[in-house]
Short mmCIF file of C-alpha atoms in Angstrom, two decimals:
data_model
loop_
_atom_site.label_atom_id
_atom_site.label_comp_id
_atom_site.label_asym_id
_atom_site.label_seq_id
_atom_site.Cartn_x
_atom_site.Cartn_y
_atom_site.Cartn_z
CA VAL K 1 28.74 24.41 -54.29
CA GLY K 2 30.99 22.17 -52.25
CA LEU K 3 33.51 21.89 -55.08
CA LEU K 4 33.53 25.64 -55.65
CA ALA K 5 33.90 26.19 -51.90
CA ALA K 6 36.94 23.91 -51.96
CA MET K 7 38.47 25.98 -54.76
CA TYR K 8 37.86 29.19 -52.85
CA ALA K 9 39.33 27.63 -49.71
CA LEU K 10 42.45 26.72 -51.70
CA ARG K 11 43.02 30.39 -52.43
CA MET K 12 42.76 31.25 -48.75
CA ALA K 13 44.98 28.32 -47.78
CA GLY K 14 47.59 29.62 -50.21
CA LEU K 15 47.54 32.87 -48.28
CA PHE K 16 47.27 31.57 -44.72
CA LEU K 17 48.96 28.16 -44.53
CA ILE K 18 52.45 29.63 -44.36
CA PHE K 19 51.54 32.50 -42.01
CA PRO K 20 52.49 30.74 -38.75
CA VAL K 21 55.83 29.41 -40.06
CA PHE K 22 57.05 31.74 -42.78
CA ALA K 23 58.87 34.39 -40.72
CA PRO K 24 61.26 31.90 -39.02
CA TYR K 25 61.80 30.06 -42.32
CA ALA K 26 62.52 33.25 -44.27
CA GLN K 27 65.35 34.18 -41.91
CA GLN K 28 67.35 31.34 -43.48
CA LEU K 29 66.95 32.68 -47.04
CA SER K 30 69.74 34.60 -48.71
CA GLY K 31 69.23 38.33 -49.04
CA GLN K 32 66.50 38.48 -46.42
CA THR K 33 65.71 41.53 -44.32
CA ALA K 34 62.77 42.14 -42.00
CA THR K 35 61.18 44.37 -44.63
CA LEU K 36 61.62 41.82 -47.44
CA ILE K 37 60.21 39.05 -45.25
CA GLY K 38 57.11 41.17 -44.80
CA VAL K 39 56.94 41.87 -48.54
CA ALA K 40 57.23 38.15 -49.29
CA LEU K 41 54.43 37.33 -46.87
CA GLY K 42 52.16 39.99 -48.32
CA ALA K 43 53.16 39.79 -52.02
CA TYR K 44 50.42 37.23 -52.65
CA GLY K 45 47.88 39.82 -51.58
CA LEU K 46 49.29 42.55 -53.85
CA THR K 47 48.88 40.64 -57.11
CA GLN K 48 45.51 39.28 -55.93
CA ALA K 49 44.34 42.84 -55.29
CA ILE K 50 45.56 44.16 -58.64
CA LEU K 51 44.21 41.32 -60.78
CA GLN K 52 40.99 40.35 -58.98
CA ILE K 53 38.75 42.72 -60.94
CA PRO K 54 40.45 42.17 -64.36
CA PHE K 55 40.07 38.40 -63.93
CA GLY K 56 36.41 38.87 -63.06
CA ILE K 57 35.81 41.02 -66.12
CA ALA K 58 37.67 38.53 -68.31
CA SER K 59 35.46 35.72 -67.00
CA ASP K 60 32.41 37.70 -68.11
CA ARG K 61 33.84 37.97 -71.62
CA TYR K 62 35.65 34.67 -72.18
CA GLY K 63 33.83 32.32 -69.82
CA ARG K 64 34.31 31.31 -66.19
CA LYS K 65 36.14 28.01 -66.58
CA PRO K 66 38.97 29.14 -68.92
CA ILE K 67 39.81 32.09 -66.66
CA ILE K 68 39.66 29.98 -63.49
CA ALA K 69 41.92 27.41 -65.18
CA ILE K 70 44.49 30.10 -66.03
CA GLY K 71 44.41 31.28 -62.42
CA LEU K 72 44.97 27.78 -61.05
CA ILE K 73 47.91 27.21 -63.42
CA LEU K 74 49.52 30.49 -62.35
CA PHE K 75 49.01 29.54 -58.71
CA ALA K 76 50.66 26.15 -59.27
CA LEU K 77 53.61 27.74 -61.08
CA GLY K 78 54.07 30.26 -58.29
CA SER K 79 54.01 27.49 -55.70
CA ALA K 80 56.77 25.65 -57.58
CA VAL K 81 58.91 28.79 -57.86
CA ALA K 82 58.55 29.54 -54.15
CA ALA K 83 59.27 25.92 -53.19
CA MET K 84 62.52 25.79 -55.16
CA SER K 85 63.82 29.24 -54.19
CA THR K 86 66.69 29.68 -51.76
CA SER K 87 66.63 33.50 -51.81
CA ILE K 88 64.02 35.90 -50.49
CA TRP K 89 63.64 37.42 -53.96
CA GLY K 90 62.78 34.03 -55.44
CA VAL K 91 60.11 33.51 -52.80
CA ILE K 92 58.72 36.99 -53.48
CA LEU K 93 58.48 36.12 -57.17
CA GLY K 94 56.75 32.85 -56.34
CA ARG K 95 54.28 34.56 -54.02
CA CYS K 96 53.50 37.17 -56.68
CA LEU K 97 52.85 34.40 -59.20
CA GLN K 98 50.63 32.57 -56.72
CA GLY K 99 48.58 35.69 -56.19
CA SER K 100 48.37 36.48 -59.92
CA GLY K 101 45.93 33.58 -60.25
CA ALA K 102 43.22 35.87 -58.89
CA ILE K 103 40.19 33.64 -59.36
CA SER K 104 38.12 34.44 -56.27
CA ALA K 105 35.71 36.79 -58.08
CA SER K 106 35.45 34.37 -61.03
CA VAL K 107 34.64 31.46 -58.71
CA MET K 108 31.92 33.49 -57.02
CA ALA K 109 30.54 34.46 -60.44
CA LEU K 110 30.50 30.79 -61.47
CA LEU K 111 28.68 29.99 -58.25
CA ALA K 112 26.05 32.57 -59.20
CA ASP K 113 25.77 31.05 -62.69
CA LEU K 114 25.18 27.55 -61.33
CA THR K 115 22.68 28.33 -58.56
CA ARG K 116 19.15 29.68 -58.51
CA GLU K 117 18.65 33.10 -56.96
CA GLU K 118 16.47 31.56 -54.23
CA GLN K 119 19.33 29.25 -53.17
CA ARG K 120 22.20 31.69 -53.63
CA THR K 121 22.22 32.98 -50.06
CA LYS K 122 22.64 29.41 -48.79
CA ALA K 123 25.39 28.80 -51.33
CA MET K 124 27.22 31.97 -50.28
CA ALA K 125 26.86 30.90 -46.65
CA ILE K 126 28.51 27.55 -47.44
CA ILE K 127 31.36 29.41 -49.15
CA GLY K 128 31.71 31.68 -46.12
CA VAL K 129 31.83 28.80 -43.66
CA THR K 130 34.40 27.02 -45.82
CA ILE K 131 36.61 30.11 -45.97
CA GLY K 132 36.44 30.50 -42.19
CA ALA K 133 37.29 26.84 -41.67
CA SER K 134 40.14 27.17 -44.18
CA LEU K 135 41.56 30.12 -42.29
CA ILE K 136 41.41 28.47 -38.89
CA GLY K 137 42.58 25.11 -40.24
CA SER K 138 45.49 26.70 -42.10
CA LEU K 139 46.79 28.60 -39.08
CA VAL K 140 46.61 25.47 -36.93
CA ALA K 141 47.91 23.06 -39.58
CA GLY K 142 50.79 25.25 -40.75
CA PRO K 143 53.21 24.31 -37.94
CA ILE K 144 52.21 20.63 -38.16
CA VAL K 145 52.81 20.43 -41.90
CA ASP K 146 56.01 22.45 -41.57
CA ASN K 147 57.31 19.97 -39.00
CA ALA K 148 56.64 17.13 -41.47
CA VAL K 149 57.73 18.56 -44.84
CA GLY K 150 59.03 22.10 -44.23
CA VAL K 151 57.87 25.35 -45.79
CA SER K 152 59.06 24.21 -49.23
CA GLY K 153 56.84 21.18 -48.81
CA ILE K 154 53.90 23.43 -47.97
CA PHE K 155 54.42 25.28 -51.24
CA TRP K 156 54.53 21.98 -53.15
CA ILE K 157 51.35 20.78 -51.42
CA THR K 158 49.43 23.92 -52.35
CA GLY K 159 50.69 23.60 -55.93
CA VAL K 160 49.50 20.02 -56.20
CA GLY K 161 46.17 21.13 -54.71
CA ALA K 162 45.81 23.65 -57.53
CA ILE K 163 46.33 20.91 -60.13
CA GLY K 164 43.70 18.80 -58.36
CA ALA K 165 41.29 21.74 -58.45
CA LEU K 166 41.99 22.12 -62.17
CA ILE K 167 41.00 18.48 -62.77
CA ILE K 168 37.81 18.93 -60.73
CA LEU K 169 36.97 22.11 -62.66
CA PHE K 170 36.77 20.30 -65.99
CA THR K 171 35.57 16.85 -64.88
CA ALA K 172 33.09 17.42 -62.05
CA LEU K 173 31.64 20.91 -62.40
CA PRO K 174 28.86 21.52 -64.91
CA ASN K 175 29.16 24.21 -67.54
CA PRO K 176 27.05 27.29 -66.82
CA THR K 177 24.25 27.80 -69.30
CA ARG K 178 23.44 31.34 -68.24
CA SER K 179 24.68 34.28 -66.26
CA ALA K 180 22.49 34.77 -63.21
CA ALA K 181 23.75 38.22 -62.37
CA PRO K 182 21.31 40.98 -63.33
CA GLU K 183 24.11 43.50 -63.86
CA ARG K 184 23.69 45.79 -66.82
CA GLU K 185 26.07 48.62 -65.98
CA ARG K 186 29.65 47.83 -66.92
CA GLY K 187 33.15 49.25 -66.87
CA ALA K 188 34.57 52.27 -65.11
CA ALA K 189 31.19 53.88 -64.42
CA LEU K 190 30.09 50.89 -62.37
CA PHE K 191 33.22 50.80 -60.21
CA LEU K 192 33.25 54.57 -59.72
CA ARG K 193 29.68 54.40 -58.48
CA LEU K 194 30.50 51.58 -56.08
CA LEU K 195 33.63 53.38 -54.85
CA GLY K 196 31.44 56.38 -54.06
CA ASP K 197 29.02 54.32 -51.96
CA ALA K 198 29.71 55.40 -48.36
CA GLN K 199 28.40 52.26 -46.70
CA LEU K 200 30.19 49.83 -49.00
CA GLY K 201 33.35 51.93 -48.81
CA ARG K 202 33.45 51.66 -45.02
CA LEU K 203 33.06 47.88 -45.25
CA ASN K 204 35.87 47.67 -47.81
CA VAL K 205 38.07 49.70 -45.46
CA GLY K 206 37.09 47.22 -42.78
CA ILE K 207 38.19 44.07 -44.58
CA PHE K 208 41.38 45.90 -45.59
CA VAL K 209 42.15 46.60 -41.92
CA VAL K 210 41.24 43.09 -40.74
CA HIS K 211 43.66 41.43 -43.15
CA LEU K 212 46.31 44.08 -42.57
CA MET K 213 46.16 43.20 -38.88
CA ILE K 214 46.36 39.43 -39.24
CA THR K 215 49.22 39.57 -41.73
CA ALA K 216 51.21 41.96 -39.53
CA LEU K 217 50.43 39.80 -36.49
CA PHE K 218 51.96 36.66 -37.96
CA LEU K 219 55.11 38.49 -38.98
CA VAL K 220 56.07 38.74 -35.32
CA LEU K 221 53.93 36.25 -33.39
CA PRO K 222 55.99 33.09 -34.10
CA ARG K 223 59.14 34.76 -32.72
CA ILE K 224 57.23 36.04 -29.68
CA LEU K 225 55.97 32.54 -28.88
CA MET K 226 59.49 31.14 -29.13
CA ASP K 227 61.25 33.94 -27.22
CA GLN K 228 58.67 35.01 -24.64
CA MET K 229 56.82 31.74 -23.98
CA GLY K 230 59.47 29.16 -24.88
CA ILE K 231 57.19 27.28 -27.29
CA VAL K 232 59.09 25.51 -30.07
CA LEU K 233 57.80 26.09 -33.59
CA ALA K 234 56.51 22.52 -33.99
CA ASP K 235 54.17 23.06 -31.01
CA HIS K 236 52.79 26.43 -32.07
CA TRP K 237 49.70 24.76 -33.51
CA LYS K 238 48.56 23.83 -29.99
CA PHE K 239 48.71 27.47 -28.93
CA TYR K 240 46.91 28.67 -32.07
CA LEU K 241 44.22 26.03 -31.63
CA LEU K 242 43.64 27.12 -28.04
CA VAL K 243 43.28 30.85 -28.73
CA MET K 244 41.26 30.37 -31.94
CA LEU K 245 38.78 27.95 -30.39
CA SER K 246 38.43 30.31 -27.43
CA GLY K 247 37.77 33.13 -29.88
CA ILE K 248 35.14 31.09 -31.73
CA VAL K 249 33.34 30.19 -28.50
CA ALA K 250 33.37 33.83 -27.39
CA MET K 251 32.23 34.98 -30.84
CA VAL K 252 29.02 32.89 -30.97
CA PRO K 253 27.00 34.97 -28.46
CA GLY K 254 28.04 38.15 -30.26
CA LEU K 255 26.90 36.77 -33.60
CA ALA K 256 23.57 35.65 -32.10
CA TRP K 257 23.08 39.09 -30.55
CA ALA K 258 23.89 40.80 -33.86
CA ASN K 259 21.09 38.89 -35.61
CA ARG K 260 18.46 40.47 -33.36
CA ASP K 261 16.61 43.49 -34.69
CA GLY K 262 18.55 46.71 -34.26
CA ARG K 263 21.65 45.09 -32.74
CA MET K 264 23.85 44.69 -35.81
CA ARG K 265 25.52 48.12 -35.69
CA SER K 266 26.34 47.98 -31.96
CA VAL K 267 27.90 44.49 -32.26
CA PHE K 268 29.79 45.57 -35.37
CA ILE K 269 31.28 48.65 -33.70
CA GLY K 270 32.01 46.67 -30.54
CA ALA K 271 33.97 44.10 -32.54
CA ILE K 272 36.07 46.83 -34.17
CA ALA K 273 36.76 48.39 -30.76
CA LEU K 274 37.81 44.96 -29.47
CA LEU K 275 40.26 44.60 -32.37
CA VAL K 276 41.81 47.97 -31.52
CA ALA K 277 42.01 47.12 -27.82
CA ALA K 278 43.67 43.78 -28.57
CA GLN K 279 46.31 45.39 -30.80
CA ALA K 280 46.97 48.16 -28.26
CA THR K 281 47.39 45.56 -25.52
CA LEU K 282 49.83 43.60 -27.64
CA ALA K 283 51.83 46.78 -28.34
CA ALA K 284 52.10 47.56 -24.63
CA ALA K 285 52.44 44.13 -23.04
CA PHE K 286 53.28 41.39 -25.58
CA GLN K 287 56.18 40.32 -23.32
CA SER K 288 53.70 39.13 -20.66
CA PRO K 289 52.33 35.63 -21.36
CA ILE K 290 49.08 36.42 -19.56
CA TRP K 291 48.41 39.63 -21.47
CA LEU K 292 49.56 38.01 -24.71
CA VAL K 293 47.03 35.19 -24.41
CA ALA K 294 44.24 37.53 -23.32
CA ALA K 295 44.89 39.92 -26.19
CA LEU K 296 45.03 37.13 -28.78
CA VAL K 297 41.77 35.58 -27.57
CA ALA K 298 40.16 39.02 -27.80
CA PHE K 299 41.65 39.54 -31.25
CA PHE K 300 40.40 36.24 -32.65
CA THR K 301 36.97 36.75 -31.08
CA ALA K 302 36.62 40.04 -32.96
CA PHE K 303 38.34 38.69 -36.08
CA ASN K 304 36.01 35.69 -36.40
CA LEU K 305 32.97 37.86 -35.73
CA LEU K 306 33.90 40.41 -38.37
CA GLU K 307 34.91 37.76 -40.92
CA ALA K 308 31.38 36.37 -40.57
CA MET K 309 29.60 39.74 -40.65
CA LEU K 310 31.44 41.64 -43.39
CA PRO K 311 30.63 39.44 -46.44
CA SER K 312 26.99 39.23 -45.36
CA LEU K 313 26.78 43.00 -45.00
CA ILE K 314 28.37 43.56 -48.41
CA SER K 315 25.90 41.17 -50.04
CA ARG K 316 22.88 42.77 -48.35
CA LEU K 317 23.92 46.39 -48.89
CA ALA K 318 25.22 46.11 -52.47
CA PRO K 319 22.87 47.27 -55.23
CA THR K 320 20.99 44.39 -56.82
CA ARG K 321 22.49 45.09 -60.24
CA SER K 322 26.05 45.25 -58.94
CA LYS K 323 26.57 42.51 -56.36
CA GLY K 324 29.30 40.80 -58.36
CA ALA K 325 31.28 44.00 -58.81
CA ALA K 326 30.80 44.90 -55.15
CA MET K 327 32.21 41.53 -54.09
CA GLY K 328 35.13 42.06 -56.49
CA LEU K 329 36.01 45.37 -54.83
CA TYR K 330 35.63 43.71 -51.43
CA GLY K 331 38.08 40.96 -52.42
CA THR K 332 40.53 43.51 -53.79
CA SER K 333 40.43 45.42 -50.50
CA GLN K 334 40.93 42.20 -48.55
CA PHE K 335 44.05 41.13 -50.42
CA PHE K 336 45.51 44.62 -50.61
CA GLY K 337 45.23 44.77 -46.82
CA ALA K 338 47.28 41.58 -46.58
CA PHE K 339 50.01 43.15 -48.71
CA VAL K 340 50.15 46.42 -46.77
CA GLY K 341 50.16 44.54 -43.46
CA GLY K 342 53.08 42.42 -44.59
CA ALA K 343 55.14 45.15 -46.25
CA LEU K 344 54.71 47.95 -43.69
CA GLY K 345 54.67 45.49 -40.78
CA GLY K 346 57.99 44.07 -41.92
CA PHE K 347 59.47 47.54 -42.33
CA LEU K 348 58.38 48.61 -38.84
CA ASN K 349 59.57 45.37 -37.28
CA GLY K 350 63.01 45.76 -38.85
CA HIS K 351 63.50 49.47 -38.14
CA ILE K 352 61.63 50.08 -34.86
CA GLY K 353 60.56 46.81 -33.27
CA VAL K 354 57.68 44.50 -32.46
CA SER K 355 55.65 47.07 -30.51
CA ALA K 356 55.60 49.34 -33.56
CA VAL K 357 53.95 46.60 -35.62
CA PHE K 358 51.08 46.27 -33.15
CA ALA K 359 50.80 50.06 -32.72
CA PHE K 360 50.56 50.44 -36.50
CA ALA K 361 47.75 47.86 -36.62
CA ALA K 362 45.97 49.57 -33.73
CA CYS K 363 46.12 52.94 -35.53
CA ALA K 364 44.63 51.39 -38.66
CA GLY K 365 41.85 49.98 -36.49
CA VAL K 366 41.17 53.40 -34.95
CA VAL K 367 40.66 54.88 -38.44
CA TRP K 368 38.12 52.17 -39.24
CA LEU K 369 36.42 52.63 -35.86
CA LEU K 370 35.98 56.36 -36.49
CA LEU K 371 34.51 55.63 -39.93
CA ALA K 372 32.10 53.09 -38.43
CA LEU K 373 31.01 55.46 -35.66
CA THR K 374 30.18 58.19 -38.18
CA ALA K 375 28.28 55.84 -40.50
CA PRO K 376 24.47 55.77 -40.52
CA ALA K 377 22.64 52.68 -39.29
CA PHE K 378 22.71 49.73 -41.68
CA GLN K 379 19.68 49.57 -43.96
CA LEU K 380 19.58 45.80 -44.20
CA LEU K 381 17.13 44.68 -46.85
CA SER K 382 15.91 41.27 -47.92
CA THR K 383 16.24 39.98 -51.49
CA ARG K 384 13.28 38.44 -53.27
CA THR K 385 13.11 36.81 -56.68
CA VAL K 386 9.78 36.43 -58.46
CA ARG K 387 9.25 34.49 -61.68
CA ILE K 388 6.80 36.08 -64.10
CA GLY K 389 6.04 35.59 -67.76
CA ARG K 390 8.15 37.25 -70.43
CA LEU K 391 7.45 40.93 -70.95
CA SER K 392 8.21 43.51 -73.56
CA ALA K 393 10.80 46.15 -72.72
CA THR K 394 8.05 48.74 -72.27
CA GLU K 395 6.07 46.48 -69.94
CA ALA K 396 9.19 45.69 -67.90
CA LYS K 397 9.98 49.38 -67.48
CA ARG K 398 6.41 50.16 -66.41
CA LEU K 399 6.38 47.25 -63.94
CA ALA K 400 9.66 48.35 -62.34
CA HIS K 401 8.23 51.84 -61.87
CA GLU K 402 5.06 50.45 -60.26
CA LEU K 403 7.03 48.17 -57.93
CA LEU K 404 9.13 51.06 -56.68
CA SER K 405 5.95 52.82 -55.61
CA VAL K 406 5.07 49.96 -53.23
CA ALA K 407 5.83 50.72 -49.59
CA GLY K 408 8.92 48.81 -48.47
CA VAL K 409 10.38 48.18 -51.94
CA SER K 410 13.83 49.75 -52.21
CA GLU K 411 15.02 48.31 -55.53
CA ALA K 412 13.23 46.62 -58.41
CA VAL K 413 15.03 45.04 -61.37
CA VAL K 414 12.83 43.50 -64.06
CA LEU K 415 14.53 41.29 -66.65
CA ALA K 416 12.07 41.18 -69.54
CA ASP K 417 13.68 38.33 -71.50
CA GLU K 418 14.11 36.05 -68.48
CA GLY K 419 10.72 36.88 -66.97
CA THR K 420 12.30 37.53 -63.60
CA VAL K 421 11.89 40.29 -61.03
CA TYR K 422 14.63 40.98 -58.46
CA LEU K 423 13.50 42.98 -55.44
CA LYS K 424 15.17 44.44 -52.38
CA VAL K 425 12.60 45.00 -49.67
CA ASP K 426 12.31 46.13 -46.07
CA ALA K 427 10.26 43.29 -44.61
CA HIS K 428 9.16 45.42 -41.64
CA VAL K 429 7.25 47.96 -43.75
CA LEU K 430 6.57 46.02 -46.97
CA ASP K 431 2.99 46.24 -48.22
CA GLU K 432 2.52 42.61 -49.26
CA GLN K 433 -0.96 43.12 -50.72
CA ALA K 434 0.15 46.05 -52.89
CA LEU K 435 3.14 44.01 -54.05
CA ARG K 436 0.95 41.08 -55.09
CA ARG K 437 -1.37 43.41 -56.98
CA CYS K 438 1.55 44.80 -58.99
CA LEU K 439 3.05 41.47 -59.99
CA PRO K 440 1.60 39.65 -63.00
CA ALA K 441 1.07 35.92 -62.77
CA GLY K 442 4.16 33.94 -63.83
#
């Protein structure tokens, strides 16, 4: 799990490590414009978004490791192209190649293959913590590494990291002997059904907006810190560390409150409202150091809270048979948000100004807030896995029907060949005795 978490973190580092330093660097490239700088920053997200699901499907057909290896090689090649480029178009090409190694869904699928269902929630939590640490560490480390080796050096470092991950993939990680996902529905029908799920759709809009905001923010924030606060680029990491740690400290009570019964929706909506308020404040008063710091602390409080809540909500709300596909759509939305934030943010910055970038992000947040306010309360269910003896197809079908009649059981998937039952239950109303009576001894 730790090795897979490191691979996943590498993908996020490839996206975030250059965020704090790219905009000033790109102004030295030939052919650059504000719009093209934004496209270059977000291009990684575009190819990630387009290829995430195809890579995941290919890993189902051809195996996890070969597809992950191809993705790592593409990422390394893209890093080399971006490192050697002296024009904005070369960097855009490199960023597109980096993103074309869209292995996030394949890595998560491999994680599922290599872990028991009972331990998968813990494994996913480790991945989530690693991603969060990668994000925060990348934004803080970016200016430090840039001061030592420059942005070209950052690209080379991420490329070498991809080669290291490739070595680990084939020397340290075991080969999966099974696919743990109970998905049976495949292809377009599966994705159309997930796209039509109102609750999952709102969450996918959410991660799209969150990454749109952070990409657009770092298009203009480095210049604001230099012009409005007089902080040289090499010292930006101190400022980022301050506001991010403040945001993490402020986020912890909110996360604890959200875990209480009935509080999740109110904390979730409050965090979205805080994002909108922070962006609106930045649009109106980014020239003021006091308001700038206050708005950024508020933004990173909400950002960290939502980054922790959204993957958990997706996992708990996704149908049992379709968790992998649901996470694939979630990842696609995430990376597409990064592209739109970079491309449209760069266009607005070049043609209207900095305030327009923040106003655009605030408007996107308002759309998400309205969707969240009109959504029903989350029906958060627990997942249970029960081992039983092998059954015939007829027995498995009959058992699934009986389980669905038990009070508190929302979903029941019986895999006859594996002798496994996957349940989604509402622990508050579950009839434990009736459930035990239904289940055969394993």
